[in-house]
Amino acid sequence: MTSRITLISPALNRSLREARFDDGSPIDPSGRARAESAAGSLGAADRVLVSPTARCRDTASALGLTAVPQPELAGLDMGRWRGLTLDEVMAREPDGVMAWLTDPDAAPHGGESVRGLCERAAGWLETAATFEGRTLAVVEQELVRALAVTILGAPGPAFWRLDVPPLTATDLSGQSGRWNLRLGRELGAEAL
C-alpha cells in the first residue's frame, strides 16, 4: 500500500521574520494574503491535518482547509527560549546555542532535542504509512526537516542544512521504511 503525504509549511509571521523561536503569533497580513491566493491549488485529500501551533492553524484556515489538529505534528519545543530571538539567546547562552546547533541530543533550553523531534516525526510517519490515500498536513518547518532527515537516514546534524521556505509543499510517497521525497514546491506554482 502506497501512502501519499503533502506537508505544507506555514505562511510568514512575526516569529519567522524576526528569527524568533515560535512565540505563538498568528500569520501576518502578507502571509495570509499569499496563503489565500494559493487556496485553490491544493487538490483533494483524504484527510487534512494541522500542527497545533497558531501559525499552522492560521495558514490552514487561509488556505481554506478544515483540518484536524494533531499534537504529534507540533513544532520543536524550545523550552525557555520560546519567544526569544536567536540573537537574544546567543547573547545570554552562547555555549547552549552552540551545543544545540552541533549536538542533535542537546536540549539546553529545557525543551525537546532535535533527535527527540526526529524520533517523534518518525513515529508519526510510521503511523501515517498505514493510511491509504492522500494526507495533507500543515506543519512547522522544523517538522518537515525532521521528516526529511528521517526518510533520508541522514545524520542528525543534517537537520541544520535543510531550508524549508514558507508556504511550500514537501511531498512524501511510499510506505513504512521506504519513502520518496520531493522538497520545497511553492504553493500555487503547480497543482499538488
Short mmCIF file of C-alpha atoms in Angstrom, two decimals:
data_model
loop_
_atom_site.label_atom_id
_atom_site.label_comp_id
_atom_site.label_asym_id
_atom_site.label_seq_id
_atom_site.Cartn_x
_atom_site.Cartn_y
_atom_site.Cartn_z
CA MET A 1 0.00 0.00 0.00
CA THR A 2 1.38 3.39 -1.02
CA SER A 3 0.67 6.43 1.09
CA ARG A 4 0.93 9.99 -0.17
CA ILE A 5 1.57 12.86 2.23
CA THR A 6 1.89 16.54 1.35
CA LEU A 7 3.39 18.70 4.06
CA ILE A 8 2.66 22.42 3.81
CA SER A 9 4.92 24.85 5.68
CA PRO A 10 3.16 27.81 7.32
CA ALA A 11 2.92 31.35 6.00
CA LEU A 12 5.08 34.17 7.33
CA ASN A 13 4.53 35.58 10.77
CA ARG A 14 6.43 37.84 13.12
CA SER A 15 8.47 34.95 14.57
CA LEU A 16 9.74 33.87 11.15
CA ARG A 17 10.52 37.46 10.07
CA GLU A 18 12.47 38.18 13.27
CA ALA A 19 14.29 34.82 13.57
CA ARG A 20 12.37 34.33 16.81
CA PHE A 21 11.65 30.95 18.38
CA ASP A 22 7.89 30.46 17.97
CA ASP A 23 6.04 32.77 20.30
CA GLY A 24 2.53 31.77 19.27
CA SER A 25 1.97 34.75 16.99
CA PRO A 26 -0.50 34.42 14.13
CA ILE A 27 0.43 34.73 10.46
CA ASP A 28 0.86 38.32 9.31
CA PRO A 29 -1.30 40.06 6.66
CA SER A 30 1.14 39.39 3.80
CA GLY A 31 1.39 35.72 4.80
CA ARG A 32 -2.39 35.46 4.94
CA ALA A 33 -2.76 37.08 1.50
CA ARG A 34 -0.22 34.68 -0.02
CA ALA A 35 -1.92 31.67 1.56
CA GLU A 36 -5.36 32.81 0.42
CA SER A 37 -4.06 33.22 -3.15
CA ALA A 38 -2.84 29.60 -3.10
CA ALA A 39 -6.08 28.17 -1.70
CA GLY A 40 -7.34 26.75 -4.98
CA SER A 41 -4.11 24.89 -5.80
CA LEU A 42 -4.21 22.17 -3.18
CA GLY A 43 -6.26 19.44 -4.80
CA ALA A 44 -8.25 16.78 -2.98
CA ALA A 45 -7.06 14.98 0.13
CA ASP A 46 -8.49 12.04 2.04
CA ARG A 47 -7.55 13.63 5.36
CA VAL A 48 -6.29 17.06 6.36
CA LEU A 49 -4.20 17.55 9.50
CA VAL A 50 -2.59 20.54 11.17
CA SER A 51 0.04 21.23 13.80
CA PRO A 52 -1.49 22.79 16.91
CA THR A 53 0.61 25.98 16.53
CA ALA A 54 -1.14 29.29 15.79
CA ARG A 55 0.68 29.93 12.53
CA CYS A 56 -0.13 26.46 11.18
CA ARG A 57 -3.81 26.73 12.16
CA ASP A 58 -3.99 30.22 10.62
CA THR A 59 -2.30 29.00 7.43
CA ALA A 60 -4.70 26.06 7.11
CA SER A 61 -7.64 28.43 7.56
CA ALA A 62 -6.28 30.91 4.98
CA LEU A 63 -5.81 28.00 2.56
CA GLY A 64 -9.49 27.16 3.02
CA LEU A 65 -8.78 23.86 4.78
CA THR A 66 -10.81 22.25 7.53
CA ALA A 67 -8.02 20.45 9.35
CA VAL A 68 -7.85 18.19 12.38
CA PRO A 69 -5.19 19.24 14.92
CA GLN A 70 -2.59 16.57 15.72
CA PRO A 71 -0.35 17.09 18.77
CA GLU A 72 2.31 14.80 17.22
CA LEU A 73 2.76 17.39 14.45
CA ALA A 74 3.77 20.18 16.84
CA GLY A 75 6.97 22.08 16.19
CA LEU A 76 10.15 21.70 18.21
CA ASP A 77 9.57 22.50 21.90
CA MET A 78 12.06 25.30 22.59
CA GLY A 79 11.50 25.42 26.34
CA ARG A 80 12.66 28.65 27.96
CA TRP A 81 13.93 30.03 24.61
CA ARG A 82 10.37 30.25 23.27
CA GLY A 83 9.62 33.79 22.10
CA LEU A 84 13.25 34.92 22.10
CA THR A 85 15.30 35.77 19.02
CA LEU A 86 18.36 33.72 18.20
CA ASP A 87 20.50 36.83 18.84
CA GLU A 88 18.98 37.25 22.32
CA VAL A 89 19.66 33.64 23.21
CA MET A 90 23.18 33.80 21.76
CA ALA A 91 23.92 36.84 23.98
CA ARG A 92 22.62 35.03 27.10
CA GLU A 93 23.65 31.42 26.47
CA PRO A 94 26.29 31.20 23.73
CA ASP A 95 27.52 27.78 24.87
CA GLY A 96 23.95 26.47 24.95
CA VAL A 97 23.28 27.70 21.41
CA MET A 98 26.49 26.13 20.12
CA ALA A 99 25.63 22.81 21.79
CA TRP A 100 22.12 22.94 20.35
CA LEU A 101 23.42 23.65 16.83
CA THR A 102 26.06 20.90 16.87
CA ASP A 103 24.67 18.09 19.02
CA PRO A 104 21.30 16.59 17.99
CA ASP A 105 20.85 15.26 21.55
CA ALA A 106 21.32 18.66 23.21
CA ALA A 107 18.37 20.47 24.75
CA PRO A 108 19.97 23.34 26.71
CA HIS A 109 16.67 25.25 26.54
CA GLY A 110 14.93 22.59 28.62
CA GLY A 111 12.65 21.58 25.75
CA GLU A 112 13.00 18.93 23.06
CA SER A 113 16.22 17.92 21.33
CA VAL A 114 16.50 17.71 17.55
CA ARG A 115 16.91 13.94 17.87
CA GLY A 116 13.76 13.82 20.01
CA LEU A 117 11.87 15.74 17.31
CA CYS A 118 13.20 13.37 14.61
CA GLU A 119 12.09 10.35 16.66
CA ARG A 120 8.63 11.87 17.19
CA ALA A 121 8.38 12.61 13.45
CA ALA A 122 9.48 9.06 12.59
CA GLY A 123 6.81 7.62 14.89
CA TRP A 124 4.15 9.78 13.25
CA LEU A 125 5.35 8.76 9.78
CA GLU A 126 5.16 5.08 10.67
CA THR A 127 1.55 5.53 11.74
CA ALA A 128 0.76 7.71 8.70
CA ALA A 129 2.06 4.95 6.42
CA THR A 130 -0.91 2.80 7.42
CA PHE A 131 -3.36 5.33 5.98
CA GLU A 132 -4.31 4.67 2.39
CA GLY A 133 -4.89 7.73 0.27
CA ARG A 134 -3.58 11.29 0.37
CA THR A 135 -2.87 13.18 3.56
CA LEU A 136 -2.38 16.93 3.57
CA ALA A 137 -0.76 18.38 6.71
CA VAL A 138 0.14 21.98 7.58
CA VAL A 139 3.20 21.68 9.82
CA GLU A 140 6.11 23.74 11.14
CA GLN A 141 9.28 23.94 9.05
CA GLU A 142 11.30 22.02 11.63
CA LEU A 143 8.93 19.06 11.39
CA VAL A 144 9.44 18.97 7.60
CA ARG A 145 13.21 18.99 8.20
CA ALA A 146 12.93 16.22 10.80
CA LEU A 147 10.91 14.05 8.40
CA ALA A 148 13.41 14.66 5.59
CA VAL A 149 16.32 13.64 7.86
CA THR A 150 14.38 10.54 8.90
CA ILE A 151 13.43 9.49 5.37
CA LEU A 152 16.95 10.00 4.03
CA GLY A 153 18.56 8.27 7.00
CA ALA A 154 20.77 11.34 7.31
CA PRO A 155 22.80 12.07 10.44
CA GLY A 156 21.20 14.42 12.97
CA PRO A 157 23.37 17.45 12.08
CA ALA A 158 21.88 17.38 8.55
CA PHE A 159 18.74 18.87 10.16
CA TRP A 160 20.51 22.26 10.15
CA ARG A 161 21.37 22.04 6.44
CA LEU A 162 17.80 21.92 5.16
CA ASP A 163 15.83 25.07 4.39
CA VAL A 164 12.05 24.98 4.20
CA PRO A 165 10.64 28.26 2.87
CA PRO A 166 7.20 29.47 3.98
CA LEU A 167 4.20 28.19 2.02
CA THR A 168 5.96 25.39 0.24
CA ALA A 169 4.90 21.79 -0.25
CA THR A 170 7.00 18.74 0.51
CA ASP A 171 5.63 15.52 -0.90
CA LEU A 172 6.24 12.08 0.59
CA SER A 173 5.17 8.93 -1.16
CA GLY A 174 5.78 5.34 -0.27
CA GLN A 175 5.32 3.13 2.71
CA SER A 176 6.88 2.50 6.07
CA GLY A 177 10.62 2.01 5.63
CA ARG A 178 10.74 3.26 2.04
CA TRP A 179 9.75 6.81 1.17
CA ASN A 180 10.39 9.15 -1.73
CA LEU A 181 10.76 12.85 -1.05
CA ARG A 182 10.06 15.94 -3.15
CA LEU A 183 11.06 19.16 -1.37
CA GLY A 184 10.10 22.82 -1.48
CA ARG A 185 7.50 23.25 -4.18
CA GLU A 186 5.92 26.71 -3.94
CA LEU A 187 2.17 26.60 -3.42
CA GLY A 188 0.23 27.68 -6.46
CA ALA A 189 3.24 27.07 -8.73
CA GLU A 190 1.66 23.85 -9.99
CA ALA A 191 -1.11 21.51 -8.96
CA LEU A 192 -0.42 19.50 -5.84
#
